[in-house]
GROMACS .gro file of C-alpha atoms in nm:
model
  167
    1MET     CA    1  12.737  -2.299  -0.398
    2LYS     CA    2  12.453  -2.063  -0.490
    3SER     CA    3  12.393  -2.251  -0.813
    4PHE     CA    4  12.380  -2.581  -0.621
    5HIS     CA    5  12.115  -2.443  -0.383
    6PHE     CA    6  11.926  -2.302  -0.678
    7LEU     CA    7  11.929  -2.642  -0.854
    8VAL     CA    8  11.812  -2.820  -0.539
    9LEU     CA    9  11.536  -2.564  -0.486
   10LEU     CA   10  11.434  -2.586  -0.852
   11SER     CA   11  11.428  -2.968  -0.836
   12LEU     CA   12  11.213  -2.964  -0.524
   13ALA     CA   13  10.977  -2.707  -0.675
   14LEU     CA   14  10.935  -2.917  -0.988
   15ALA     CA   15  10.891  -3.239  -0.790
   16ILE     CA   16  10.611  -3.104  -0.572
   17SER     CA   17  10.438  -2.909  -0.848
   18PHE     CA   18  10.315  -3.216  -1.035
   19ALA     CA   19   9.961  -3.317  -0.947
   20SER     CA   20   9.783  -3.642  -1.009
   21ALA     CA   21   9.407  -3.640  -0.970
   22PHE     CA   22   9.156  -3.918  -1.033
   23ASP     CA   23   8.841  -4.069  -0.894
   24PRO     CA   24   8.946  -4.320  -0.627
   25SER     CA   25   8.844  -4.683  -0.658
   26PRO     CA   26   8.587  -4.823  -0.415
   27LEU     CA   27   8.751  -4.923  -0.092
   28GLN     CA   28   8.606  -5.274  -0.073
   29ASP     CA   29   8.396  -5.517  -0.278
   30PHE     CA   30   8.072  -5.472  -0.088
   31CYS     CA   31   7.951  -5.287   0.214
   32VAL     CA   32   7.621  -5.368   0.379
   33ALA     CA   33   7.550  -5.033   0.539
   34ILE     CA   34   7.410  -5.023   0.890
   35PRO     CA   35   7.290  -4.727   1.096
   36GLU     CA   36   7.456  -4.847   1.419
   37PRO     CA   37   7.835  -4.806   1.419
   38LYS     CA   38   7.892  -5.059   1.699
   39ASN     CA   39   8.145  -5.322   1.583
   40ALA     CA   40   8.141  -5.186   1.227
   41VAL     CA   41   8.394  -5.050   0.980
   42PHE     CA   42   8.360  -4.699   0.835
   43VAL     CA   43   8.393  -4.718   0.452
   44ASN     CA   44   8.281  -4.472   0.181
   45GLY     CA   45   8.085  -4.262   0.429
   46LYS     CA   46   7.885  -4.556   0.568
   47PHE     CA   47   7.924  -4.797   0.854
   48CYS     CA   48   7.954  -5.151   0.715
   49LYS     CA   49   7.805  -5.466   0.857
   50ASN     CA   50   8.036  -5.757   0.937
   51PRO     CA   51   8.044  -5.965   0.613
   52ASN     CA   52   7.993  -6.284   0.818
   53LEU     CA   53   7.658  -6.151   0.941
   54THR     CA   54   7.507  -6.056   0.603
   55VAL     CA   55   7.181  -6.217   0.493
   56ALA     CA   56   6.993  -6.243   0.161
   57GLU     CA   57   6.759  -5.956   0.253
   58ASP     CA   58   7.060  -5.723   0.254
   59PHE     CA   59   7.078  -5.770  -0.126
   60PHE     CA   60   6.710  -5.725  -0.215
   61PHE     CA   61   6.542  -5.418  -0.360
   62PRO     CA   62   6.172  -5.425  -0.454
   63GLY     CA   63   6.062  -5.232  -0.761
   64LEU     CA   64   6.320  -5.321  -1.024
   65ASN     CA   65   6.067  -5.552  -1.188
   66VAL     CA   66   5.841  -5.255  -1.275
   67PRO     CA   67   5.932  -5.101  -1.613
   68GLY     CA   68   5.977  -4.726  -1.617
   69ASN     CA   69   5.903  -4.462  -1.877
   70THR     CA   70   6.142  -4.495  -2.171
   71GLY     CA   71   5.966  -4.240  -2.391
   72ASN     CA   72   6.210  -3.962  -2.301
   73ARG     CA   73   6.492  -3.800  -2.505
   74VAL     CA   74   6.751  -4.051  -2.392
   75GLY     CA   75   6.521  -4.352  -2.447
   76SER     CA   76   6.596  -4.510  -2.112
   77ASN     CA   77   6.479  -4.511  -1.755
   78VAL     CA   78   6.711  -4.503  -1.457
   79THR     CA   79   6.591  -4.640  -1.126
   80LEU     CA   80   6.838  -4.511  -0.872
   81VAL     CA   81   6.939  -4.777  -0.624
   82ASN     CA   82   7.211  -4.676  -0.384
   83VAL     CA   83   7.335  -4.784  -0.044
   84ASP     CA   84   7.042  -4.607   0.122
   85LYS     CA   85   6.793  -4.830  -0.065
   86LEU     CA   86   6.991  -5.151  -0.117
   87PHE     CA   87   7.219  -5.227   0.173
   88GLY     CA   88   7.425  -5.491  -0.008
   89LEU     CA   89   7.554  -5.557  -0.355
   90ASN     CA   90   7.489  -5.877  -0.550
   91THR     CA   91   7.755  -5.921  -0.816
   92LEU     CA   92   7.637  -6.238  -0.994
   93GLY     CA   93   7.571  -6.218  -1.369
   94ASP     CA   94   7.732  -6.054  -1.670
   95VAL     CA   95   7.976  -5.776  -1.600
   96PHE     CA   96   8.089  -5.499  -1.835
   97VAL     CA   97   8.388  -5.305  -1.710
   98PHE     CA   98   8.457  -4.960  -1.852
   99PRO     CA   99   8.772  -4.772  -1.748
  100ILE     CA  100   8.709  -4.447  -1.563
  101GLY     CA  101   8.652  -4.160  -1.805
  102LEU     CA  102   8.601  -4.380  -2.113
  103ILE     CA  103   8.301  -4.286  -2.325
  104HIS     CA  104   8.094  -4.599  -2.375
  105PHE     CA  105   7.746  -4.712  -2.473
  106GLN     CA  106   7.530  -5.021  -2.496
  107PHE     CA  107   7.261  -5.075  -2.758
  108ASN     CA  108   6.976  -5.325  -2.744
  109ILE     CA  109   6.928  -5.470  -3.094
  110ALA     CA  110   6.643  -5.697  -2.988
  111LYS     CA  111   6.272  -5.616  -3.019
  112THR     CA  112   6.216  -5.685  -2.649
  113ASN     CA  113   6.287  -5.472  -2.343
  114ALA     CA  114   6.633  -5.496  -2.190
  115VAL     CA  115   6.729  -5.458  -1.827
  116ALA     CA  116   7.071  -5.341  -1.714
  117PHE     CA  117   7.203  -5.316  -1.363
  118ALA     CA  118   7.480  -5.056  -1.360
  119GLY     CA  119   7.721  -5.002  -1.079
  120LEU     CA  120   7.933  -4.690  -1.108
  121SER     CA  121   8.279  -4.730  -0.963
  122SER     CA  122   8.304  -4.391  -0.806
  123GLN     CA  123   8.275  -4.215  -0.476
  124ASN     CA  124   8.055  -3.959  -0.656
  125PRO     CA  125   7.890  -4.121  -0.960
  126GLY     CA  126   7.684  -3.934  -1.216
  127VAL     CA  127   7.567  -3.933  -1.575
  128ILE     CA  128   7.724  -3.733  -1.856
  129THR     CA  129   7.542  -3.697  -2.188
  130ILE     CA  130   7.809  -3.692  -2.458
  131ALA     CA  131   7.629  -3.448  -2.689
  132ASN     CA  132   7.585  -3.199  -2.404
  133ALA     CA  133   7.949  -3.238  -2.302
  134ILE     CA  134   8.076  -3.177  -2.656
  135PHE     CA  135   7.832  -2.925  -2.803
  136GLY     CA  136   7.700  -2.753  -2.489
  137PRO     CA  137   7.988  -2.668  -2.254
  138ASN     CA  138   8.045  -2.319  -2.119
  139PRO     CA  139   8.279  -2.181  -2.249
  140PRO     CA  140   8.208  -2.355  -2.580
  141ILE     CA  141   8.459  -2.564  -2.772
  142ASN     CA  142   8.589  -2.383  -3.080
  143PRO     CA  143   8.351  -2.463  -3.372
  144ASP     CA  144   8.649  -2.508  -3.607
  145VAL     CA  145   8.782  -2.789  -3.389
  146LEU     CA  146   8.441  -2.960  -3.373
  147ALA     CA  147   8.388  -2.919  -3.748
  148LYS     CA  148   8.718  -3.089  -3.819
  149ALA     CA  149   8.668  -3.365  -3.560
  150PHE     CA  150   8.316  -3.458  -3.676
  151GLN     CA  151   8.367  -3.371  -4.045
  152LEU     CA  152   8.086  -3.116  -4.044
  153ASP     CA  153   8.070  -2.764  -4.178
  154ASN     CA  154   8.089  -2.475  -3.931
  155ASP     CA  155   7.723  -2.377  -3.979
  156GLU     CA  156   7.611  -2.724  -3.871
  157VAL     CA  157   7.838  -2.713  -3.565
  158VAL     CA  158   7.706  -2.370  -3.462
  159LYS     CA  159   7.351  -2.502  -3.504
  160LEU     CA  160   7.431  -2.800  -3.277
  161GLN     CA  161   7.598  -2.574  -3.021
  162LYS     CA  162   7.286  -2.356  -3.005
  163LEU     CA  163   7.070  -2.667  -2.969
  164PHE     CA  164   7.271  -2.803  -2.675
  165ALA     CA  165   7.368  -2.471  -2.511
  166ASN     CA  166   7.073  -2.476  -2.271
  167ALA     CA  167   7.032  -2.854  -2.240
   0.00000   0.00000   0.00000
């Protein structure tokens, strides 16, 4: 009988010890945020306007037609547009979908400027620079592992780690 109770207790302990954590998906396709909560739905920390009452002005943001400074280290300019500046979301056009956590990039091979509208599918979006994440974390990744992964010698890896340590 004691062994049966022990097995049940062990099974329960193992069953509740597993954790699954991820960034939740957005709760609806679009939310036109409004300051007045009367007759509204509370989604993602904002009160949403009734979709039947949305108008074109809810999806307009002035200033995206003005090019920004792209002479920085990353070679791009980010104009932050969030629900506080653009109350709606217009989803017409090309769409690139990247699974959560997948490292991805886009490269403009043309000689003209490119414009991208990026919507991050996250409750708390942000930007991660891959080089900083690989060569500059604290505590650092073992240089032997990085040397093998990138087919570099250890001196080159240590040099890169010093370069990105304070980035």
